[in-house]
């Protein structure tokens, strides 16, 4: 009997799901896993096993002894390494393929790109579309990695959470979709981090910038006390997978943070 080997597109879609779900949601009752498996014409258990196989390639899970099948396929290893080597292209490609599979990107959208607009307009439209697809992947991945909680305060309300970039989005396009370049922060803390009002030391403890410290002292601001001062020195809650890159955090501390 011929094995039903996984195609590259199927592996991209499966790995996309691996990044966007907490490990505890890799089960056959997960409605997204059920839907994707059906559309791939595979069983939910086969898709779950593929996700677990990817987990066995994840360095953080290797330290915890997570195991998948005894013989991980060469294709699994290759697609994993492709992602690691080129987050920008592979994250975008996998997200597009997943959206096509689920019908989020439909024929009308594809037909739109074929209309007789000027080349400049079509290029700009395509660029905007890719940015949105990439942002969707990054947000879902980061929130899932941090179990939908702010890594400083523990805020658990998704509508109040932001997938924050450690290295600035505009300056490091090659790291825009890299989960190691993301933190899950409440909106107020995201803005403060982005503007360099807060950062993290080499031990991942929260450090507060001079402006917040001074305002809190001079004005006795309860808001600043509750949102920032009370968390000074608190260790960042590191996710089980794709922990923030220490070099990226060092860059933020030395080049963006206004101590």
Coordinates of C-alpha atoms in Angstrom, one line a residue:
X1 CA 0.0 0.0 0.0
X2 CA 1.4 3.4 -1.1
X3 CA 2.0 5.8 1.8
X4 CA 0.0 9.1 1.6
X5 CA 3.0 11.3 1.9
X6 CA 2.6 14.9 3.0
X7 CA 3.2 17.5 0.3
X8 CA 5.2 20.7 0.9
X9 CA 2.0 22.8 0.9
X10 CA 0.4 20.5 3.5
X11 CA 3.5 20.7 5.7
X12 CA 3.5 24.5 5.5
X13 CA -0.2 24.6 6.6
X14 CA 0.5 22.1 9.5
X15 CA 3.5 24.1 10.6
X16 CA 1.5 27.3 10.5
X17 CA -1.0 25.7 12.9
X18 CA 1.9 24.6 15.1
X19 CA 3.0 28.2 15.6
X20 CA -0.5 29.5 16.2
X21 CA -1.8 27.1 18.8
X22 CA -0.6 26.5 22.4
X23 CA 0.8 22.9 22.8
X24 CA -2.2 22.0 24.9
X25 CA -4.5 22.5 22.0
X26 CA -3.0 19.9 19.8
X27 CA -5.9 17.5 20.1
X28 CA -8.5 15.9 17.8
X29 CA -11.4 17.9 19.4
X30 CA -9.9 21.2 18.4
X31 CA -12.4 22.6 15.8
X32 CA -9.7 24.2 13.6
X33 CA -7.7 21.0 13.5
X34 CA -10.9 19.1 12.5
X35 CA -11.7 21.6 9.8
X36 CA -8.2 21.8 8.4
X37 CA -7.8 18.0 8.5
X38 CA -11.0 17.5 6.6
X39 CA -10.0 20.0 3.9
X40 CA -6.6 18.2 3.6
X41 CA -8.4 14.9 3.4
X42 CA -6.6 13.6 6.4
X43 CA -7.8 12.5 9.8
X44 CA -7.6 14.9 12.8
X45 CA -5.3 12.4 14.5
X46 CA -2.9 12.4 11.6
X47 CA -2.7 16.2 11.7
X48 CA -2.2 16.2 15.5
X49 CA 0.6 13.7 15.1
X50 CA 2.3 16.0 12.6
X51 CA 2.0 18.9 15.0
X52 CA 3.6 16.8 17.7
X53 CA 6.4 15.8 15.3
X54 CA 7.2 19.4 14.8
X55 CA 7.2 19.8 18.6
X56 CA 10.0 17.2 18.7
X57 CA 12.1 19.4 16.4
X58 CA 11.5 22.5 18.6
X59 CA 14.7 23.1 20.7
X60 CA 12.7 24.3 23.7
X61 CA 10.5 21.1 23.7
X62 CA 13.6 18.9 23.2
X63 CA 14.8 20.2 26.5
X64 CA 11.5 19.0 28.1
X65 CA 11.7 15.6 26.4
X66 CA 8.8 16.1 24.0
X67 CA 8.8 13.3 21.4
X68 CA 6.8 12.7 18.2
X69 CA 7.2 9.7 15.9
X70 CA 10.5 7.8 16.2
X71 CA 11.4 8.6 12.6
X72 CA 10.8 12.2 11.7
X73 CA 10.6 12.6 8.0
X74 CA 13.3 14.4 6.0
X75 CA 10.5 16.7 4.6
X76 CA 9.5 17.6 8.2
X77 CA 13.0 18.6 9.0
X78 CA 13.5 20.5 5.8
X79 CA 10.3 22.6 6.2
X80 CA 11.2 23.4 9.8
X81 CA 14.6 24.6 8.8
X82 CA 13.2 26.6 5.9
X83 CA 11.1 28.5 8.4
X84 CA 14.0 29.1 10.7
X85 CA 16.1 30.4 7.9
X86 CA 13.5 32.6 6.3
X87 CA 10.6 33.7 8.6
X88 CA 9.4 36.5 6.4
X89 CA 8.8 34.4 3.2
X90 CA 7.7 31.1 4.8
X91 CA 5.3 32.6 7.4
X92 CA 3.7 34.6 4.6
X93 CA 3.5 31.7 2.3
X94 CA 2.1 29.3 4.9
X95 CA -0.5 31.9 6.0
X96 CA -1.7 32.4 2.4
X97 CA -2.0 28.7 1.8
X98 CA -4.0 28.2 5.0
X99 CA -6.3 31.1 4.1
X100 CA -6.9 29.7 0.6
X101 CA -7.6 26.2 2.1
X102 CA -10.1 27.7 4.5
X103 CA -11.7 29.9 1.9
X104 CA -10.6 33.2 3.5
X105 CA -8.8 34.1 0.2
X106 CA -11.3 33.4 -2.5
X107 CA -11.6 33.6 -6.2
X108 CA -13.0 37.1 -6.2
X109 CA -9.8 38.4 -4.5
X110 CA -7.7 36.5 -7.0
X111 CA -9.7 37.9 -9.9
X112 CA -9.2 41.4 -8.5
X113 CA -5.5 41.1 -9.0
X114 CA -6.1 40.3 -12.6
X115 CA -8.1 43.4 -13.4
X116 CA -6.6 46.0 -15.7
X117 CA -5.3 48.4 -13.1
X118 CA -2.0 50.2 -13.6
X119 CA 1.0 48.1 -12.6
X120 CA 1.7 50.5 -9.7
X121 CA -1.7 50.2 -8.2
X122 CA -1.6 46.4 -8.5
X123 CA 1.8 46.3 -6.8
X124 CA 0.7 48.5 -4.0
X125 CA -2.4 46.5 -3.5
X126 CA -0.5 43.3 -3.4
X127 CA 2.0 44.8 -0.9
X128 CA -0.8 45.9 1.4
X129 CA -2.4 42.4 1.2
X130 CA 0.8 40.7 2.1
X131 CA 1.4 43.0 5.1
X132 CA -2.1 42.2 6.4
X133 CA -1.6 38.5 6.0
X134 CA 1.8 38.7 7.7
X135 CA 0.4 40.8 10.6
X136 CA -2.4 38.2 11.1
X137 CA 0.1 35.4 11.3
X138 CA 2.4 37.3 13.7
X139 CA -0.4 38.4 16.1
X140 CA -2.0 34.9 16.3
X141 CA 1.3 33.3 16.8
X142 CA 2.6 35.6 19.5
X143 CA -0.7 35.6 21.5
X144 CA -0.8 31.8 21.3
X145 CA 2.8 31.5 22.5
X146 CA 2.1 33.6 25.5
X147 CA -1.2 31.8 26.2
X148 CA -3.1 35.0 25.5
X149 CA -1.7 36.9 28.5
X150 CA 0.5 40.0 28.8
X151 CA 4.0 38.9 29.6
X152 CA 4.3 41.6 32.2
X153 CA 0.9 42.0 33.9
X154 CA -0.8 38.7 33.0
X155 CA -3.7 40.6 31.4
X156 CA -5.8 37.8 29.8
X157 CA -8.2 39.8 27.6
X158 CA -7.2 39.3 23.9
X159 CA -8.8 42.6 22.8
X160 CA -6.4 44.4 25.1
X161 CA -3.3 42.6 23.9
X162 CA -0.8 43.4 21.2
X163 CA 1.8 41.4 19.5
X164 CA 4.7 43.7 20.0
X165 CA 7.9 43.7 18.0
X166 CA 11.2 43.9 19.9
X167 CA 13.2 45.1 16.9
X168 CA 11.3 47.9 15.3
X169 CA 9.0 46.8 12.5
X170 CA 10.1 49.5 10.1
X171 CA 13.9 49.0 10.6
X172 CA 14.1 45.2 10.5
X173 CA 11.8 43.9 7.8
X174 CA 13.5 40.5 7.8
X175 CA 12.4 40.0 11.5
X176 CA 8.8 41.2 11.2
X177 CA 7.3 37.7 11.3
X178 CA 9.9 36.0 13.5
X179 CA 8.2 34.8 16.8
X180 CA 11.6 35.3 18.6
X181 CA 11.1 39.0 17.8
X182 CA 7.7 39.2 19.6
X183 CA 6.3 39.9 23.0
X184 CA 2.6 39.7 24.1
X185 CA 1.9 43.0 25.8
X186 CA -1.1 44.9 27.0
X187 CA -1.7 47.9 24.8
X188 CA -0.4 50.5 27.3
X189 CA 2.8 48.5 27.9
X190 CA 3.2 47.9 24.1
X191 CA 3.2 51.6 23.5
X192 CA 5.6 52.2 26.4
X193 CA 7.9 49.5 25.1
X194 CA 7.8 50.7 21.5
X195 CA 8.7 54.3 22.7
X196 CA 11.5 53.1 24.9
X197 CA 9.8 54.0 28.2
X198 CA 10.3 50.5 29.5
X199 CA 12.6 47.6 28.6
X200 CA 14.1 44.4 30.1
X201 CA 17.5 43.8 31.7
X202 CA 19.8 40.9 30.9
X203 CA 17.9 38.7 33.4
X204 CA 14.6 39.6 31.6
X205 CA 13.4 41.8 34.5
X206 CA 11.3 44.9 33.7
X207 CA 13.2 48.2 33.9
X208 CA 11.4 51.5 34.0
X209 CA 12.6 54.6 32.1
X210 CA 13.3 58.0 33.7
X211 CA 10.2 59.7 32.3
X212 CA 7.8 57.3 33.9
X213 CA 9.8 57.3 37.2
X214 CA 9.8 61.1 37.3
X215 CA 6.1 61.5 36.5
X216 CA 5.2 58.9 39.1
X217 CA 7.2 60.7 41.7
X218 CA 6.3 64.3 40.8
X219 CA 2.6 63.8 40.3
X220 CA 2.0 60.8 42.5
X221 CA 0.2 59.1 39.6
X222 CA -1.7 56.1 40.8
X223 CA -2.1 55.0 37.1
X224 CA 1.7 54.9 36.6
X225 CA 2.1 53.1 40.0
X226 CA -0.4 50.4 39.1
X227 CA 0.7 49.9 35.5
X228 CA 4.4 50.3 35.7
X229 CA 6.1 51.0 39.1
X230 CA 4.5 48.0 40.8
X231 CA 6.0 45.7 38.1
X232 CA 9.5 47.1 38.3
X233 CA 11.9 44.1 38.5
X234 CA 9.3 41.6 37.5
X235 CA 10.6 38.8 35.3
X236 CA 9.1 38.5 31.9
X237 CA 6.9 35.5 31.5
X238 CA 8.8 33.4 29.0
X239 CA 6.7 31.2 26.7
X240 CA 7.3 27.4 26.4
X241 CA 8.2 27.9 22.7
X242 CA 10.1 30.6 20.8
X243 CA 11.3 32.6 23.7
X244 CA 12.4 36.2 22.9
X245 CA 15.8 36.5 21.4
X246 CA 18.2 37.9 23.9
X247 CA 20.2 39.8 21.3
X248 CA 17.0 41.5 20.2
X249 CA 16.2 42.5 23.7
X250 CA 19.8 43.8 24.1
X251 CA 19.4 45.9 21.0
X252 CA 16.1 47.3 22.5
X253 CA 17.8 48.1 25.8
X254 CA 20.8 49.9 24.3
X255 CA 19.3 51.6 21.3
X256 CA 15.6 52.2 22.0
X257 CA 15.2 52.3 25.8
X258 CA 15.4 55.8 27.3
X259 CA 16.8 55.0 30.7

